[in-house]
PDB file of C-alpha atoms in Angstrom:
ATOM      1  CA  MET A 231     -12.299 -11.809 -24.254  1.00 43.00           C
ATOM      2  CA  SER A 232     -12.511  -9.867 -21.012  1.00 73.00           C
ATOM      3  CA  LYS A 233      -9.291  -9.644 -19.353  1.00 89.00           C
ATOM      4  CA  THR A 234      -9.105 -11.242 -15.768  1.00 96.00           C
ATOM      5  CA  CYS A 235      -7.044  -8.729 -13.351  1.00 97.00           C
ATOM      6  CA  VAL A 236      -5.538  -9.879 -10.339  1.00 98.00           C
ATOM      7  CA  LEU A 237      -4.075  -7.116  -8.302  1.00 98.00           C
ATOM      8  CA  ILE A 238      -2.162  -7.655  -5.160  1.00 98.00           C
ATOM      9  CA  LEU A 239      -0.911  -4.800  -3.064  1.00 98.00           C
ATOM     10  CA  GLU A 240       2.167  -5.617  -1.623  1.00 98.00           C
ATOM     11  CA  ASN A 241       3.284  -3.760   2.056  1.00 97.00           C
ATOM     12  CA  LEU A 242       1.311  -0.582   1.823  1.00 98.00           C
ATOM     13  CA  ARG A 243       0.904   1.128   4.595  1.00 95.00           C
ATOM     14  CA  SER A 244      -1.775   4.001   3.965  1.00 96.00           C
ATOM     15  CA  VAL A 245      -5.432   3.416   4.961  1.00 96.00           C
ATOM     16  CA  GLU A 246      -6.499   5.739   2.662  1.00 97.00           C
ATOM     17  CA  ASN A 247      -4.347   4.994  -0.290  1.00 97.00           C
ATOM     18  CA  THR A 248      -5.488   1.166  -0.018  1.00 98.00           C
ATOM     19  CA  GLY A 249      -9.160   2.413  -0.056  1.00 97.00           C
ATOM     20  CA  SER A 250      -8.814   4.800  -2.760  1.00 98.00           C
ATOM     21  CA  ILE A 251      -7.068   1.922  -4.952  1.00 98.00           C
ATOM     22  CA  PHE A 252     -10.392  -0.453  -3.966  1.00 98.00           C
ATOM     23  CA  ARG A 253     -12.648   1.948  -5.381  1.00 97.00           C
ATOM     24  CA  THR A 254     -10.630   2.473  -8.376  1.00 98.00           C
ATOM     25  CA  ALA A 255     -10.386  -1.458  -8.666  1.00 97.00           C
ATOM     26  CA  GLU A 256     -13.770  -2.170  -8.926  1.00 97.00           C
ATOM     27  CA  GLY A 257     -14.409   1.021 -11.359  1.00 96.00           C
ATOM     28  CA  LEU A 258     -11.506  -0.551 -13.705  1.00 96.00           C
ATOM     29  CA  GLY A 259     -13.007  -4.548 -13.639  1.00 95.00           C
ATOM     30  CA  VAL A 260     -10.740  -5.969 -11.553  1.00 97.00           C
ATOM     31  CA  SER A 261     -11.583  -9.648 -10.238  1.00 97.00           C
ATOM     32  CA  LYS A 262      -9.950 -10.071  -6.959  1.00 98.00           C
ATOM     33  CA  ILE A 263      -7.541  -8.042  -4.846  1.00 98.00           C
ATOM     34  CA  ILE A 264      -5.064  -9.458  -2.800  1.00 98.00           C
ATOM     35  CA  LEU A 265      -2.909  -7.904   0.306  1.00 98.00           C
ATOM     36  CA  VAL A 266       0.435  -9.290   1.575  1.00 98.00           C
ATOM     37  CA  GLY A 267       2.023  -8.202   4.837  1.00 96.00           C
ATOM     38  CA  THR A 268       1.083  -5.079   6.333  1.00 96.00           C
ATOM     39  CA  THR A 269      -1.244  -3.481   3.689  1.00 97.00           C
ATOM     40  CA  PRO A 270      -4.655  -1.976   5.869  1.00 96.00           C
ATOM     41  CA  ALA A 271      -7.710  -4.558   4.977  1.00 96.00           C
ATOM     42  CA  PRO A 272     -11.260  -3.562   5.674  1.00 97.00           C
ATOM     43  CA  MET A 273     -11.331  -5.537   8.440  1.00 94.00           C
ATOM     44  CA  ASP A 274     -10.276  -4.316  11.356  1.00 89.00           C
ATOM     45  CA  ARG A 275      -7.917  -8.059  13.577  1.00 87.00           C
ATOM     46  CA  PHE A 276     -11.199  -8.230  15.529  1.00 91.00           C
ATOM     47  CA  GLY A 277     -13.634  -9.052  11.747  1.00 91.00           C
ATOM     48  CA  ARG A 278     -15.237  -5.411  11.887  1.00 93.00           C
ATOM     49  CA  LYS A 279     -15.517  -3.062   9.397  1.00 94.00           C
ATOM     50  CA  ARG A 280     -12.901  -0.605   9.216  1.00 95.00           C
ATOM     51  CA  SER A 281     -14.706   3.300   8.702  1.00 93.00           C
ATOM     52  CA  ASP A 282     -11.913   5.017   7.888  1.00 96.00           C
ATOM     53  CA  PHE A 283     -11.237   2.484   5.103  1.00 95.00           C
ATOM     54  CA  ALA A 284     -14.796   2.326   3.731  1.00 94.00           C
ATOM     55  CA  LYS A 285     -14.888   6.433   4.114  1.00 95.00           C
ATOM     56  CA  VAL A 286     -11.821   5.840   0.929  1.00 96.00           C
ATOM     57  CA  SER A 287     -13.444   2.973  -0.771  1.00 96.00           C
ATOM     58  CA  LEU A 288     -17.103   4.056  -0.441  1.00 95.00           C
ATOM     59  CA  GLY A 289     -17.857   0.250  -0.726  1.00 94.00           C
ATOM     60  CA  ALA A 290     -16.269  -1.269  -3.209  1.00 96.00           C
ATOM     61  CA  GLU A 291     -14.184  -3.616  -0.630  1.00 96.00           C
ATOM     62  CA  ASP A 292     -18.151  -4.873  -0.230  1.00 95.00           C
ATOM     63  CA  ILE A 293     -17.887  -5.396  -4.109  1.00 96.00           C
ATOM     64  CA  VAL A 294     -14.379  -6.788  -5.164  1.00 97.00           C
ATOM     65  CA  GLU A 295     -13.296 -10.049  -3.803  1.00 97.00           C
ATOM     66  CA  TRP A 296     -10.308  -9.693  -1.695  1.00 97.00           C
ATOM     67  CA  GLU A 297      -7.885 -12.138   0.743  1.00 97.00           C
ATOM     68  CA  TRP A 298      -4.765 -10.750   2.619  1.00 97.00           C
ATOM     69  CA  ILE A 299      -1.836 -13.314   2.667  1.00 97.00           C
ATOM     70  CA  ALA A 300       1.449 -13.595   4.768  1.00 96.00           C
ATOM     71  CA  PRO A 301       4.242 -12.205   3.192  1.00 95.00           C
ATOM     72  CA  GLU A 302       5.988 -15.806   3.547  1.00 96.00           C
ATOM     73  CA  ASN A 303       3.471 -17.393   1.122  1.00 96.00           C
ATOM     74  CA  PHE A 304       3.742 -14.141  -1.036  1.00 96.00           C
ATOM     75  CA  GLN A 305       6.724 -16.581  -3.689  1.00 95.00           C
ATOM     76  CA  PHE A 306       3.965 -19.453  -3.224  1.00 96.00           C
ATOM     77  CA  LEU A 307       0.696 -16.904  -5.006  1.00 97.00           C
ATOM     78  CA  ILE A 308       3.042 -15.929  -7.349  1.00 98.00           C
ATOM     79  CA  SER A 309       3.947 -19.401  -8.486  1.00 97.00           C
ATOM     80  CA  ASN A 310       1.056 -20.322  -8.152  1.00 98.00           C
ATOM     81  CA  LEU A 311      -1.558 -17.608 -10.342  1.00 98.00           C
ATOM     82  CA  GLN A 312       1.855 -18.140 -13.379  1.00 98.00           C
ATOM     83  CA  LYS A 313       1.010 -21.902 -13.284  1.00 98.00           C
ATOM     84  CA  ASP A 314      -3.213 -20.409 -13.666  1.00 97.00           C
ATOM     85  CA  GLY A 315      -2.069 -18.437 -16.723  1.00 96.00           C
ATOM     86  CA  PHE A 316      -1.586 -14.987 -15.158  1.00 97.00           C
ATOM     87  CA  LYS A 317       1.369 -13.182 -16.104  1.00 97.00           C
ATOM     88  CA  ILE A 318       2.525 -11.229 -13.358  1.00 98.00           C
ATOM     89  CA  ILE A 319       3.323  -7.589 -14.081  1.00 98.00           C
ATOM     90  CA  SER A 320       5.471  -5.564 -10.723  1.00 98.00           C
ATOM     91  CA  LEU A 321       4.576  -2.303 -11.364  1.00 98.00           C
ATOM     92  CA  GLU A 322       8.349  -0.427 -10.407  1.00 97.00           C
ATOM     93  CA  LEU A 323      11.412   2.138 -11.535  1.00 94.00           C
ATOM     94  CA  ASP A 324      13.965  -0.813 -12.426  1.00 94.00           C
ATOM     95  CA  PRO A 325      16.321  -1.131 -14.967  1.00 94.00           C
ATOM     96  CA  LYS A 326      14.972  -3.121 -16.423  1.00 95.00           C
ATOM     97  CA  ALA A 327      10.833  -1.719 -16.607  1.00 97.00           C
ATOM     98  CA  LYS A 328       9.227  -1.452 -20.007  1.00 96.00           C
ATOM     99  CA  ASN A 329       7.307   1.867 -20.564  1.00 96.00           C
ATOM    100  CA  LEU A 330       3.933   1.527 -19.837  1.00 96.00           C
ATOM    101  CA  ARG A 331       2.772   3.427 -22.353  1.00 93.00           C
ATOM    102  CA  SER A 332       4.184   1.488 -25.094  1.00 92.00           C
ATOM    103  CA  TYR A 333       3.764  -1.638 -23.350  1.00 92.00           C
ATOM    104  CA  GLU A 334       1.414  -4.014 -25.760  1.00 89.00           C
ATOM    105  CA  ALA A 335      -1.145  -4.790 -23.345  1.00 88.00           C
ATOM    106  CA  ASN A 336      -3.340  -6.019 -25.841  1.00 84.00           C
ATOM    107  CA  LYS A 337      -2.183  -9.415 -25.745  1.00 83.00           C
ATOM    108  CA  LEU A 338      -2.845  -9.663 -22.046  1.00 87.00           C
ATOM    109  CA  GLU A 339      -5.551 -11.788 -21.158  1.00 93.00           C
ATOM    110  CA  ARG A 340      -4.896 -12.907 -17.794  1.00 96.00           C
ATOM    111  CA  PHE A 341      -2.985 -10.955 -15.750  1.00 97.00           C
ATOM    112  CA  ALA A 342      -1.441  -9.847 -11.848  1.00 98.00           C
ATOM    113  CA  LEU A 343      -0.294  -6.523 -11.239  1.00 98.00           C
ATOM    114  CA  VAL A 344       1.913  -5.935  -8.444  1.00 98.00           C
ATOM    115  CA  VAL A 345       1.910  -3.375  -6.683  1.00 98.00           C
ATOM    116  CA  GLY A 346       4.444  -2.316  -3.414  1.00 97.00           C
ATOM    117  CA  ASN A 347       4.965   1.087  -1.115  1.00 92.00           C
ATOM    118  CA  GLU A 348       6.380   4.464  -1.517  1.00 87.00           C
ATOM    119  CA  VAL A 349       9.541   4.028  -0.176  1.00 90.00           C
ATOM    120  CA  ASP A 350      10.462  -0.034  -0.664  1.00 93.00           C
ATOM    121  CA  GLY A 351       8.605  -0.736  -3.864  1.00 95.00           C
ATOM    122  CA  VAL A 352       7.959  -3.857  -4.904  1.00 97.00           C
ATOM    123  CA  SER A 353      10.398  -6.285  -3.180  1.00 97.00           C
ATOM    124  CA  LYS A 354      13.472  -8.168  -4.985  1.00 96.00           C
ATOM    125  CA  GLU A 355      12.010 -11.332  -4.181  1.00 96.00           C
ATOM    126  CA  ILE A 356       8.965 -10.972  -6.302  1.00 97.00           C
ATOM    127  CA  LEU A 357      10.448  -8.471  -8.962  1.00 97.00           C
ATOM    128  CA  GLU A 358      13.110 -11.494  -9.833  1.00 97.00           C
ATOM    129  CA  VAL A 359       9.869 -13.646 -10.813  1.00 97.00           C
ATOM    130  CA  SER A 360       8.041 -11.370 -12.578  1.00 97.00           C
ATOM    131  CA  ASP A 361       7.238 -12.188 -15.919  1.00 97.00           C
ATOM    132  CA  GLU A 362       7.507  -7.694 -16.689  1.00 97.00           C
ATOM    133  CA  ILE A 363       8.812  -4.975 -14.553  1.00 98.00           C
ATOM    134  CA  VAL A 364       6.781  -1.741 -16.113  1.00 97.00           C
ATOM    135  CA  GLU A 365       6.808   1.736 -15.347  1.00 96.00           C
ATOM    136  CA  ILE A 366       5.303   5.229 -15.740  1.00 96.00           C
ATOM    137  CA  PRO A 367       7.371   7.207 -17.669  1.00 93.00           C
ATOM    138  CA  MET A 368       7.560  10.477 -15.692  1.00 91.00           C
ATOM    139  CA  GLN A 369       8.504  14.262 -17.293  1.00 89.00           C
ATOM    140  CA  GLY A 370       8.721  16.797 -14.484  1.00 87.00           C
ATOM    141  CA  LYS A 371      10.473  16.396 -11.958  1.00 85.00           C
ATOM    142  CA  LYS A 372       9.801  13.688  -9.079  1.00 85.00           C
ATOM    143  CA  GLU A 373      10.365   9.998 -10.564  1.00 81.00           C
ATOM    144  CA  SER A 374       7.541   8.743  -9.269  1.00 84.00           C
ATOM    145  CA  LEU A 375       3.590   9.472  -8.117  1.00 90.00           C
ATOM    146  CA  ASN A 376       1.829   8.184  -5.136  1.00 95.00           C
ATOM    147  CA  VAL A 377       0.932   4.286  -4.918  1.00 97.00           C
ATOM    148  CA  SER A 378      -3.154   4.683  -6.420  1.00 97.00           C
ATOM    149  CA  VAL A 379      -2.276   7.132  -8.559  1.00 97.00           C
ATOM    150  CA  SER A 380      -0.228   5.388 -10.136  1.00 97.00           C
ATOM    151  CA  THR A 381      -1.953   1.532  -9.527  1.00 98.00           C
ATOM    152  CA  GLY A 382      -5.369   3.682 -11.361  1.00 97.00           C
ATOM    153  CA  ILE A 383      -3.011   4.284 -14.359  1.00 97.00           C
ATOM    154  CA  ALA A 384      -1.446   0.800 -14.871  1.00 97.00           C
ATOM    155  CA  LEU A 385      -5.320  -0.781 -14.710  1.00 97.00           C
ATOM    156  CA  PHE A 386      -5.858   1.538 -16.816  1.00 95.00           C
ATOM    157  CA  MET A 387      -3.329   1.343 -19.201  1.00 95.00           C
ATOM    158  CA  LEU A 388      -3.213  -2.477 -19.171  1.00 95.00           C
ATOM    159  CA  ASN A 389      -7.164  -3.481 -19.164  1.00 89.00           C
TER     160      ASN A 389
END
């Protein structure tokens, strides 16, 4: 049985990071990407393809299903995913976070991975309703990685 993964990008700021995440997500079998708030979309507000996005995603936006939602609908989305049997996993530095390296991902069948922007991370409201919070253990002096790199690592480990 293959896993079903939805990827949720909360208020990312960089077109390059978002495009890179699309490319990685497609390669790792994500079924849908949900863009929340300020996260750049593959299309501009006039419905035209963004060349800056496509340059990084290499067309992944045409392969992976995606949608944008307003921040005020985010909690409703999470609730609906949970009702549909998805485990909500947030990737965040948090006292309650579990080490991603030792997380038992083999038990996951349907999950949604939530990642936030590099300044604020995943919002506290979403962390509170997440089923799990995971973090990537760091060995150097930096406490975190670039969001596109972190997302790729987490998707690989959870799939």
